[in-house]
mmCIF file of C-alpha atoms in Angstrom:
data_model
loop_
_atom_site.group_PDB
_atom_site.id
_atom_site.type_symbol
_atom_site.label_atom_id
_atom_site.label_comp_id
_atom_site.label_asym_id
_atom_site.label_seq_id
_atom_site.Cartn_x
_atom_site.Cartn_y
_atom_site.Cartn_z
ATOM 1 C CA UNK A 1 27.628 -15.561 8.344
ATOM 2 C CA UNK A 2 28.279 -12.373 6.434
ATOM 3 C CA UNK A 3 25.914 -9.666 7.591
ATOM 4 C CA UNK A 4 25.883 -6.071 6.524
ATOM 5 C CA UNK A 5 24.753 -3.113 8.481
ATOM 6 C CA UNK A 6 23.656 0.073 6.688
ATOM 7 C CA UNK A 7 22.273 3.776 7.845
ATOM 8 C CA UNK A 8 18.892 4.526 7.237
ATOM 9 C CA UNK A 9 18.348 7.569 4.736
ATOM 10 C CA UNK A 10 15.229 9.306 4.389
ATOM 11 C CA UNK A 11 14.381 9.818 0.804
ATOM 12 C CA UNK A 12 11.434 11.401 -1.330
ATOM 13 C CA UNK A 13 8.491 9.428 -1.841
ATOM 14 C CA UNK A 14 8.517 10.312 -5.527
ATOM 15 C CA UNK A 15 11.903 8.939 -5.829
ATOM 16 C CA UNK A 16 11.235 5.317 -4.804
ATOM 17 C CA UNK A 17 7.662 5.418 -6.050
ATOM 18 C CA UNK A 18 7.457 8.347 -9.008
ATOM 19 C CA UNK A 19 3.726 7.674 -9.822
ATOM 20 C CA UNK A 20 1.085 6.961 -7.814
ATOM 21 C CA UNK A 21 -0.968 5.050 -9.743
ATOM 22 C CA UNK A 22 1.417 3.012 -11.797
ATOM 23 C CA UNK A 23 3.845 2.918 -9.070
ATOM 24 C CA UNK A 24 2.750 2.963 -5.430
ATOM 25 C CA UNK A 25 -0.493 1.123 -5.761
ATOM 26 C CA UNK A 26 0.567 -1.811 -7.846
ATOM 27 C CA UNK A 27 2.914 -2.008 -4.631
ATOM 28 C CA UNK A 28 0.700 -1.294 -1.899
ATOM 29 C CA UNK A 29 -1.923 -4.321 -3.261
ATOM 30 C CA UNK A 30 1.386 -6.784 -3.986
ATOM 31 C CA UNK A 31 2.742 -6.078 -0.408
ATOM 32 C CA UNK A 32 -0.556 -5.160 1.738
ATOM 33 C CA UNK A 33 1.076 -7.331 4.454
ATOM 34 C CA UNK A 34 3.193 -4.022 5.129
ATOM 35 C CA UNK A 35 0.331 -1.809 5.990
ATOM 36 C CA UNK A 36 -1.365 -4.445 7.963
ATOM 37 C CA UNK A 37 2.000 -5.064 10.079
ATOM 38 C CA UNK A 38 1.896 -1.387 10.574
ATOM 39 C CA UNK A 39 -1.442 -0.687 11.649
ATOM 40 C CA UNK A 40 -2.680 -3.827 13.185
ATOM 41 C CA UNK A 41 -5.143 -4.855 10.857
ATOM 42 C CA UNK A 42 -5.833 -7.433 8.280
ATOM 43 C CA UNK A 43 -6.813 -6.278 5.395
ATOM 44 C CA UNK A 44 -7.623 -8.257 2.142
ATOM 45 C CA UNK A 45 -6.972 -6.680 -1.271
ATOM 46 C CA UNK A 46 -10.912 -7.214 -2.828
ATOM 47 C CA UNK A 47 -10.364 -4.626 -6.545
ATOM 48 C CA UNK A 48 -8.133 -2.336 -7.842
ATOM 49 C CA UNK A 49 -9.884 1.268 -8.858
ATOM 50 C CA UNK A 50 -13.318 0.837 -7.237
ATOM 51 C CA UNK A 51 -15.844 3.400 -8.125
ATOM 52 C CA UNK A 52 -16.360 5.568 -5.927
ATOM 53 C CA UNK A 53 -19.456 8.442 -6.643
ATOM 54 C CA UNK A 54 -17.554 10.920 -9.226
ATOM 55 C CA UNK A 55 -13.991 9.336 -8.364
ATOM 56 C CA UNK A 56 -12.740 5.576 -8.122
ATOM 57 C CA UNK A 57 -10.931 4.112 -5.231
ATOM 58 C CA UNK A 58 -7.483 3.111 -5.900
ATOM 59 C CA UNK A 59 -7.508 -0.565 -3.570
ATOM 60 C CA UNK A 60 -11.091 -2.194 -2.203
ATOM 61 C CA UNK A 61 -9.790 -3.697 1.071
ATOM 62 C CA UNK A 62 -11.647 -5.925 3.523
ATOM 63 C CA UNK A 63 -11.222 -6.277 7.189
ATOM 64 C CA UNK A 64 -10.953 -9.739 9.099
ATOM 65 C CA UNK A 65 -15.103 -9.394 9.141
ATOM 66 C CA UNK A 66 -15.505 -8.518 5.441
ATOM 67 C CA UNK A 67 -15.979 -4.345 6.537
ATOM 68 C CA UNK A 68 -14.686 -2.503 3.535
ATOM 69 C CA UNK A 69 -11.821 -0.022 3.552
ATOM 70 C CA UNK A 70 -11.335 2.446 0.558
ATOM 71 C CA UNK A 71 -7.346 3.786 0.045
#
C-alpha cells in the first residue's frame, strides 16, 4: 500500500471557496454530512435561498425532528 502523508496548511477561505453564493453554498448543501460530523447534528438540506423577511436564507435545513435551521 502506497500512502502519502502531507502537512496541513491553513489557507484563506476565499481562496478555496471565492464566492459565497456560487461557491461555498452549492458545497455546503452537496456535502452537509461535514457540518453534521462537526457539530453533532443531522441536518437535512429542505431549499436553497429561503425567504427570509427582507433577506433569503441561503440553505433550509431540518433537524432529526423536522425543527428548521436557517444558514
Amino acid at each position: 500500500m502506497n500512502e502519502t502523508i502531507g502537512r496541513l496548511k491553513k489557507v484563506s477561505l476565499r481562496e478555496v471557496w471565492p464566492r459565497e453564493p456560487s461557491d461555498f453554498t452549492p458545497w455546503l448543501a452537496e456535502n452537509i454530512d461535514v457540518l453534521n460530523d462537526t457539530i453533532h447534528m443531522s441536518l437535512s438540506i429542505e431549499e436553497r435561498e429561503h425567504p427570509a423577511g427582507m433577506f433569503s436564507a441561503d440553505l433550509l435545513a431540518e433537524d432529526e425532528s423536522g425543527n428548521p435551521n436557517y444558514y
